[in-house]
């Protein structure tokens, strides 16, 4: 059920929360995706939330992106005719995957990330890991062995080949990230990515409890 969509269109972009133009639900802006209208009238994702223009916010959920009322909600928020790309959802998935990979690359270059079972396991065991990044196509048994009961948040945003590309290897299954801003940003972007994909779970505590 739509909840006060016109209010969402009029609210200034200030404060820590935003209102979804489709559902009217208010959420932390980190859990949402900003859009603007391009010169051609097409809705443009603004994943970094930096593009000029009236911002329109959507919950980062696949069901929202597939809702048949989406175009009408964008038009109401923009107060203009707009077009929504047919490939909006896969475009968002690809964009969020790039953001996660870029953040992992920053962490690697800053010495805040290590890849490989042995060194990642050492970081987890010594308390140096604030986040564990696992390959989406990695084996659950390998994750359990890596954590060995440690309570560290775990995310799985990319495949082993995609993680490997970040670390200049053929493939990578296990990555440990130091606590800090980059770890938090990776977790946030992974959460948005999981929501857009429709994944059942984006982050767990290392023990499979969510």
PDB file of C-alpha atoms in Angstrom:
ATOM      1  CA  UNK A   1       0.000   0.000   0.000  1.00  0.00           C
ATOM      2  CA  UNK A   2       1.357   3.401  -0.941  1.00  0.00           C
ATOM      3  CA  UNK A   3       1.910   5.761   1.971  1.00  0.00           C
ATOM      4  CA  UNK A   4       1.936   9.508   1.336  1.00  0.00           C
ATOM      5  CA  UNK A   5       4.024   9.421  -1.879  1.00  0.00           C
ATOM      6  CA  UNK A   6       3.604  13.163  -2.432  1.00  0.00           C
ATOM      7  CA  UNK A   7       5.284  13.834   0.915  1.00  0.00           C
ATOM      8  CA  UNK A   8       8.291  11.828  -0.241  1.00  0.00           C
ATOM      9  CA  UNK A   9       8.621  14.016  -3.313  1.00  0.00           C
ATOM     10  CA  UNK A  10       8.576  17.243  -1.317  1.00  0.00           C
ATOM     11  CA  UNK A  11      10.910  16.345   1.549  1.00  0.00           C
ATOM     12  CA  UNK A  12      14.338  18.037   1.531  1.00  0.00           C
ATOM     13  CA  UNK A  13      17.373  15.770   1.255  1.00  0.00           C
ATOM     14  CA  UNK A  14      18.567  16.314   4.794  1.00  0.00           C
ATOM     15  CA  UNK A  15      18.889  14.098   7.838  1.00  0.00           C
ATOM     16  CA  UNK A  16      19.799  10.409   8.140  1.00  0.00           C
ATOM     17  CA  UNK A  17      16.603   8.956   6.644  1.00  0.00           C
ATOM     18  CA  UNK A  18      14.709   9.119   3.361  1.00  0.00           C
ATOM     19  CA  UNK A  19      11.212   8.119   2.263  1.00  0.00           C
ATOM     20  CA  UNK A  20      10.699   5.595  -0.534  1.00  0.00           C
ATOM     21  CA  UNK A  21       8.752   7.182  -3.399  1.00  0.00           C
ATOM     22  CA  UNK A  22       6.959   3.903  -4.075  1.00  0.00           C
ATOM     23  CA  UNK A  23       6.022   2.569  -0.638  1.00  0.00           C
ATOM     24  CA  UNK A  24       6.307   5.692   1.504  1.00  0.00           C
ATOM     25  CA  UNK A  25       8.401   3.755   4.021  1.00  0.00           C
ATOM     26  CA  UNK A  26      11.110   5.755   5.770  1.00  0.00           C
ATOM     27  CA  UNK A  27      14.543   4.156   6.095  1.00  0.00           C
ATOM     28  CA  UNK A  28      18.170   5.036   6.695  1.00  0.00           C
ATOM     29  CA  UNK A  29      19.497   6.492   3.460  1.00  0.00           C
ATOM     30  CA  UNK A  30      22.287   3.884   3.452  1.00  0.00           C
ATOM     31  CA  UNK A  31      19.606   1.227   2.866  1.00  0.00           C
ATOM     32  CA  UNK A  32      18.155   3.072  -0.110  1.00  0.00           C
ATOM     33  CA  UNK A  33      19.097   4.120  -3.634  1.00  0.00           C
ATOM     34  CA  UNK A  34      18.897   7.663  -4.965  1.00  0.00           C
ATOM     35  CA  UNK A  35      17.720   8.438  -8.485  1.00  0.00           C
ATOM     36  CA  UNK A  36      17.611  11.602 -10.562  1.00  0.00           C
ATOM     37  CA  UNK A  37      16.054  12.392 -13.923  1.00  0.00           C
ATOM     38  CA  UNK A  38      18.509  12.806 -16.785  1.00  0.00           C
ATOM     39  CA  UNK A  39      18.267  15.419 -19.560  1.00  0.00           C
ATOM     40  CA  UNK A  40      16.434  12.886 -21.748  1.00  0.00           C
ATOM     41  CA  UNK A  41      13.802  12.224 -19.089  1.00  0.00           C
ATOM     42  CA  UNK A  42      15.199   8.833 -18.158  1.00  0.00           C
ATOM     43  CA  UNK A  43      15.515   7.814 -14.532  1.00  0.00           C
ATOM     44  CA  UNK A  44      19.216   7.528 -13.624  1.00  0.00           C
ATOM     45  CA  UNK A  45      20.549   5.610 -10.592  1.00  0.00           C
ATOM     46  CA  UNK A  46      22.818   7.730  -8.395  1.00  0.00           C
ATOM     47  CA  UNK A  47      24.535   5.073  -6.285  1.00  0.00           C
ATOM     48  CA  UNK A  48      26.957   7.565  -4.729  1.00  0.00           C
ATOM     49  CA  UNK A  49      24.115  10.047  -4.035  1.00  0.00           C
ATOM     50  CA  UNK A  50      26.089  12.928  -5.527  1.00  0.00           C
ATOM     51  CA  UNK A  51      24.413  13.836  -8.826  1.00  0.00           C
ATOM     52  CA  UNK A  52      22.704  17.233  -9.064  1.00  0.00           C
ATOM     53  CA  UNK A  53      18.950  17.488  -9.302  1.00  0.00           C
ATOM     54  CA  UNK A  54      15.890  16.486  -7.321  1.00  0.00           C
ATOM     55  CA  UNK A  55      16.632  13.217  -5.588  1.00  0.00           C
ATOM     56  CA  UNK A  56      14.108  10.380  -5.633  1.00  0.00           C
ATOM     57  CA  UNK A  57      14.749   7.529  -3.226  1.00  0.00           C
ATOM     58  CA  UNK A  58      13.775   3.873  -3.395  1.00  0.00           C
ATOM     59  CA  UNK A  59      14.216   1.079  -0.907  1.00  0.00           C
ATOM     60  CA  UNK A  60      17.007  -1.213  -2.110  1.00  0.00           C
ATOM     61  CA  UNK A  61      14.676  -4.170  -2.626  1.00  0.00           C
ATOM     62  CA  UNK A  62      14.094  -6.254  -5.710  1.00  0.00           C
ATOM     63  CA  UNK A  63      10.339  -6.326  -5.126  1.00  0.00           C
ATOM     64  CA  UNK A  64      10.248  -2.519  -5.185  1.00  0.00           C
ATOM     65  CA  UNK A  65      12.221  -2.356  -8.425  1.00  0.00           C
ATOM     66  CA  UNK A  66       9.895  -4.857 -10.091  1.00  0.00           C
ATOM     67  CA  UNK A  67       6.673  -3.149  -8.950  1.00  0.00           C
ATOM     68  CA  UNK A  68       4.467  -2.156 -11.891  1.00  0.00           C
ATOM     69  CA  UNK A  69       3.693   1.202 -10.211  1.00  0.00           C
ATOM     70  CA  UNK A  70       7.338   2.246 -10.231  1.00  0.00           C
ATOM     71  CA  UNK A  71       7.131   4.490 -13.295  1.00  0.00           C
ATOM     72  CA  UNK A  72       4.091   6.304 -11.932  1.00  0.00           C
ATOM     73  CA  UNK A  73       5.816   6.821  -8.582  1.00  0.00           C
ATOM     74  CA  UNK A  74       8.911   8.279 -10.240  1.00  0.00           C
ATOM     75  CA  UNK A  75       6.774  10.578 -12.412  1.00  0.00           C
ATOM     76  CA  UNK A  76       4.853  11.792  -9.370  1.00  0.00           C
ATOM     77  CA  UNK A  77       8.068  12.474  -7.465  1.00  0.00           C
ATOM     78  CA  UNK A  78       9.698  14.224 -10.432  1.00  0.00           C
ATOM     79  CA  UNK A  79       6.509  16.091 -11.341  1.00  0.00           C
ATOM     80  CA  UNK A  80       7.294  15.270 -14.956  1.00  0.00           C
ATOM     81  CA  UNK A  81       7.095  12.495 -17.493  1.00  0.00           C
ATOM     82  CA  UNK A  82       9.919  10.020 -17.030  1.00  0.00           C
ATOM     83  CA  UNK A  83      11.042   6.724 -18.519  1.00  0.00           C
ATOM     84  CA  UNK A  84      12.384   3.828 -16.490  1.00  0.00           C
ATOM     85  CA  UNK A  85      15.023   1.606 -18.163  1.00  0.00           C
ATOM     86  CA  UNK A  86      13.826  -1.953 -18.777  1.00  0.00           C
ATOM     87  CA  UNK A  87      17.116  -3.237 -17.376  1.00  0.00           C
ATOM     88  CA  UNK A  88      17.050  -1.096 -14.236  1.00  0.00           C
ATOM     89  CA  UNK A  89      17.449  -3.970 -11.779  1.00  0.00           C
ATOM     90  CA  UNK A  90      20.410  -5.691 -13.518  1.00  0.00           C
ATOM     91  CA  UNK A  91      21.963  -2.277 -14.058  1.00  0.00           C
ATOM     92  CA  UNK A  92      21.794  -1.631 -10.309  1.00  0.00           C
ATOM     93  CA  UNK A  93      23.229  -5.058  -9.526  1.00  0.00           C
ATOM     94  CA  UNK A  94      26.180  -4.415 -11.832  1.00  0.00           C
ATOM     95  CA  UNK A  95      26.741  -0.959 -10.390  1.00  0.00           C
ATOM     96  CA  UNK A  96      26.672  -2.147  -6.797  1.00  0.00           C
ATOM     97  CA  UNK A  97      29.017  -5.022  -7.617  1.00  0.00           C
ATOM     98  CA  UNK A  98      31.481  -2.494  -9.024  1.00  0.00           C
ATOM     99  CA  UNK A  99      31.208  -0.382  -5.879  1.00  0.00           C
ATOM    100  CA  UNK A 100      31.933  -3.397  -3.669  1.00  0.00           C
ATOM    101  CA  UNK A 101      34.902  -4.383  -5.841  1.00  0.00           C
ATOM    102  CA  UNK A 102      36.245  -0.812  -5.780  1.00  0.00           C
ATOM    103  CA  UNK A 103      35.991  -0.660  -1.981  1.00  0.00           C
ATOM    104  CA  UNK A 104      37.753  -4.000  -1.663  1.00  0.00           C
ATOM    105  CA  UNK A 105      40.490  -2.678  -3.938  1.00  0.00           C
ATOM    106  CA  UNK A 106      40.884   0.382  -1.719  1.00  0.00           C
ATOM    107  CA  UNK A 107      41.126  -1.843   1.356  1.00  0.00           C
ATOM    108  CA  UNK A 108      43.737  -4.034  -0.334  1.00  0.00           C
ATOM    109  CA  UNK A 109      45.884  -1.070  -1.359  1.00  0.00           C
ATOM    110  CA  UNK A 110      45.601   0.433   2.118  1.00  0.00           C
ATOM    111  CA  UNK A 111      46.831  -2.780   3.718  1.00  0.00           C
ATOM    112  CA  UNK A 112      43.435  -3.295   5.347  1.00  0.00           C
ATOM    113  CA  UNK A 113      42.515  -6.495   3.504  1.00  0.00           C
ATOM    114  CA  UNK A 114      44.129  -9.885   3.024  1.00  0.00           C
ATOM    115  CA  UNK A 115      43.071 -12.759   0.792  1.00  0.00           C
ATOM    116  CA  UNK A 116      43.525 -16.502   1.169  1.00  0.00           C
ATOM    117  CA  UNK A 117      42.466 -19.035   3.780  1.00  0.00           C
ATOM    118  CA  UNK A 118      45.627 -19.132   5.904  1.00  0.00           C
ATOM    119  CA  UNK A 119      46.218 -15.389   6.284  1.00  0.00           C
ATOM    120  CA  UNK A 120      42.493 -14.600   6.614  1.00  0.00           C
ATOM    121  CA  UNK A 121      42.178 -17.294   9.267  1.00  0.00           C
ATOM    122  CA  UNK A 122      45.111 -15.745  11.141  1.00  0.00           C
ATOM    123  CA  UNK A 123      43.407 -12.328  11.108  1.00  0.00           C
ATOM    124  CA  UNK A 124      40.156 -13.836  12.379  1.00  0.00           C
ATOM    125  CA  UNK A 125      41.872 -15.839  15.125  1.00  0.00           C
ATOM    126  CA  UNK A 126      43.949 -12.848  16.281  1.00  0.00           C
ATOM    127  CA  UNK A 127      40.970 -10.468  16.361  1.00  0.00           C
ATOM    128  CA  UNK A 128      42.288  -8.286  13.516  1.00  0.00           C
ATOM    129  CA  UNK A 129      39.291  -8.949  11.250  1.00  0.00           C
ATOM    130  CA  UNK A 130      36.274  -6.676  11.501  1.00  0.00           C
ATOM    131  CA  UNK A 131      34.597  -8.231   8.467  1.00  0.00           C
ATOM    132  CA  UNK A 132      34.992 -11.435   6.470  1.00  0.00           C
ATOM    133  CA  UNK A 133      34.173 -11.403   2.764  1.00  0.00           C
ATOM    134  CA  UNK A 134      33.412 -14.816   1.290  1.00  0.00           C
ATOM    135  CA  UNK A 135      32.922 -15.807  -2.332  1.00  0.00           C
ATOM    136  CA  UNK A 136      29.262 -16.273  -3.240  1.00  0.00           C
ATOM    137  CA  UNK A 137      30.129 -19.588  -4.820  1.00  0.00           C
ATOM    138  CA  UNK A 138      32.419 -20.750  -1.994  1.00  0.00           C
ATOM    139  CA  UNK A 139      31.704 -23.876   0.029  1.00  0.00           C
ATOM    140  CA  UNK A 140      29.926 -23.366   3.392  1.00  0.00           C
ATOM    141  CA  UNK A 141      32.334 -25.823   5.009  1.00  0.00           C
ATOM    142  CA  UNK A 142      35.284 -23.591   4.119  1.00  0.00           C
ATOM    143  CA  UNK A 143      33.589 -20.645   5.802  1.00  0.00           C
ATOM    144  CA  UNK A 144      32.996 -22.642   8.978  1.00  0.00           C
ATOM    145  CA  UNK A 145      36.633 -23.743   9.087  1.00  0.00           C
ATOM    146  CA  UNK A 146      37.821 -20.178   8.544  1.00  0.00           C
ATOM    147  CA  UNK A 147      35.721 -18.777  11.375  1.00  0.00           C
ATOM    148  CA  UNK A 148      36.044 -21.715  13.776  1.00  0.00           C
ATOM    149  CA  UNK A 149      33.382 -20.251  16.032  1.00  0.00           C
ATOM    150  CA  UNK A 150      34.612 -16.645  15.904  1.00  0.00           C
ATOM    151  CA  UNK A 151      31.877 -14.011  15.886  1.00  0.00           C
ATOM    152  CA  UNK A 152      32.813 -11.857  12.890  1.00  0.00           C
ATOM    153  CA  UNK A 153      30.301 -10.415  10.405  1.00  0.00           C
ATOM    154  CA  UNK A 154      30.373 -12.249   7.084  1.00  0.00           C
ATOM    155  CA  UNK A 155      29.244 -11.017   3.666  1.00  0.00           C
ATOM    156  CA  UNK A 156      29.280 -12.758   0.298  1.00  0.00           C
ATOM    157  CA  UNK A 157      28.800 -10.155  -2.441  1.00  0.00           C
ATOM    158  CA  UNK A 158      31.000 -11.452  -5.303  1.00  0.00           C
ATOM    159  CA  UNK A 159      32.065 -14.721  -6.900  1.00  0.00           C
ATOM    160  CA  UNK A 160      35.508 -16.241  -6.404  1.00  0.00           C
ATOM    161  CA  UNK A 161      36.539 -15.061  -9.866  1.00  0.00           C
ATOM    162  CA  UNK A 162      35.356 -11.509  -9.144  1.00  0.00           C
ATOM    163  CA  UNK A 163      37.191 -11.440  -5.812  1.00  0.00           C
ATOM    164  CA  UNK A 164      40.236 -12.843  -7.570  1.00  0.00           C
ATOM    165  CA  UNK A 165      40.213  -9.950 -10.021  1.00  0.00           C
ATOM    166  CA  UNK A 166      40.430  -7.512  -7.095  1.00  0.00           C
ATOM    167  CA  UNK A 167      43.458  -9.303  -5.647  1.00  0.00           C
ATOM    168  CA  UNK A 168      45.167 -10.068  -8.993  1.00  0.00           C
ATOM    169  CA  UNK A 169      44.569 -13.809  -8.703  1.00  0.00           C
ATOM    170  CA  UNK A 170      42.569 -16.358 -10.654  1.00  0.00           C
ATOM    171  CA  UNK A 171      40.141 -16.722  -7.803  1.00  0.00           C
ATOM    172  CA  UNK A 172      39.786 -15.838  -4.115  1.00  0.00           C
ATOM    173  CA  UNK A 173      37.333 -17.419  -1.685  1.00  0.00           C
ATOM    174  CA  UNK A 174      38.257 -15.889   1.687  1.00  0.00           C
ATOM    175  CA  UNK A 175      39.032 -12.230   2.487  1.00  0.00           C
ATOM    176  CA  UNK A 176      39.500 -10.577   5.875  1.00  0.00           C
ATOM    177  CA  UNK A 177      39.044  -6.826   6.336  1.00  0.00           C
ATOM    178  CA  UNK A 178      40.293  -4.693   9.230  1.00  0.00           C
ATOM    179  CA  UNK A 179      37.646  -2.889  11.299  1.00  0.00           C
ATOM    180  CA  UNK A 180      37.007   0.668  10.174  1.00  0.00           C
ATOM    181  CA  UNK A 181      35.396   2.862   7.581  1.00  0.00           C
ATOM    182  CA  UNK A 182      36.131   0.642   4.590  1.00  0.00           C
ATOM    183  CA  UNK A 183      34.799  -2.468   6.326  1.00  0.00           C
ATOM    184  CA  UNK A 184      31.602  -0.600   7.193  1.00  0.00           C
ATOM    185  CA  UNK A 185      31.242   0.707   3.634  1.00  0.00           C
ATOM    186  CA  UNK A 186      31.703  -2.787   2.178  1.00  0.00           C
ATOM    187  CA  UNK A 187      29.054  -4.166   4.522  1.00  0.00           C
ATOM    188  CA  UNK A 188      26.662  -1.343   3.617  1.00  0.00           C
ATOM    189  CA  UNK A 189      27.084  -1.758  -0.141  1.00  0.00           C
ATOM    190  CA  UNK A 190      26.756  -5.534   0.188  1.00  0.00           C
ATOM    191  CA  UNK A 191      23.486  -5.062   2.050  1.00  0.00           C
ATOM    192  CA  UNK A 192      22.115  -2.847  -0.733  1.00  0.00           C
ATOM    193  CA  UNK A 193      23.326  -5.332  -3.342  1.00  0.00           C
ATOM    194  CA  UNK A 194      21.677  -8.240  -1.560  1.00  0.00           C
ATOM    195  CA  UNK A 195      18.416  -6.318  -1.313  1.00  0.00           C
ATOM    196  CA  UNK A 196      18.394  -5.492  -5.021  1.00  0.00           C
ATOM    197  CA  UNK A 197      19.254  -9.080  -5.910  1.00  0.00           C
ATOM    198  CA  UNK A 198      16.593 -10.398  -3.557  1.00  0.00           C
ATOM    199  CA  UNK A 199      19.044 -12.472  -1.551  1.00  0.00           C
ATOM    200  CA  UNK A 200      17.569 -13.954   1.612  1.00  0.00           C
ATOM    201  CA  UNK A 201      20.539 -12.861   3.710  1.00  0.00           C
ATOM    202  CA  UNK A 202      23.257 -10.273   3.180  1.00  0.00           C
ATOM    203  CA  UNK A 203      25.272 -10.432   6.382  1.00  0.00           C
ATOM    204  CA  UNK A 204      25.582 -12.929   9.204  1.00  0.00           C
ATOM    205  CA  UNK A 205      27.536 -13.066  12.424  1.00  0.00           C
ATOM    206  CA  UNK A 206      29.813 -15.893  11.371  1.00  0.00           C
ATOM    207  CA  UNK A 207      27.672 -18.566  12.932  1.00  0.00           C
ATOM    208  CA  UNK A 208      24.888 -18.642  10.343  1.00  0.00           C
ATOM    209  CA  UNK A 209      22.372 -16.928  12.588  1.00  0.00           C
ATOM    210  CA  UNK A 210      21.934 -13.759  10.482  1.00  0.00           C
TER     211      UNK A 210
END
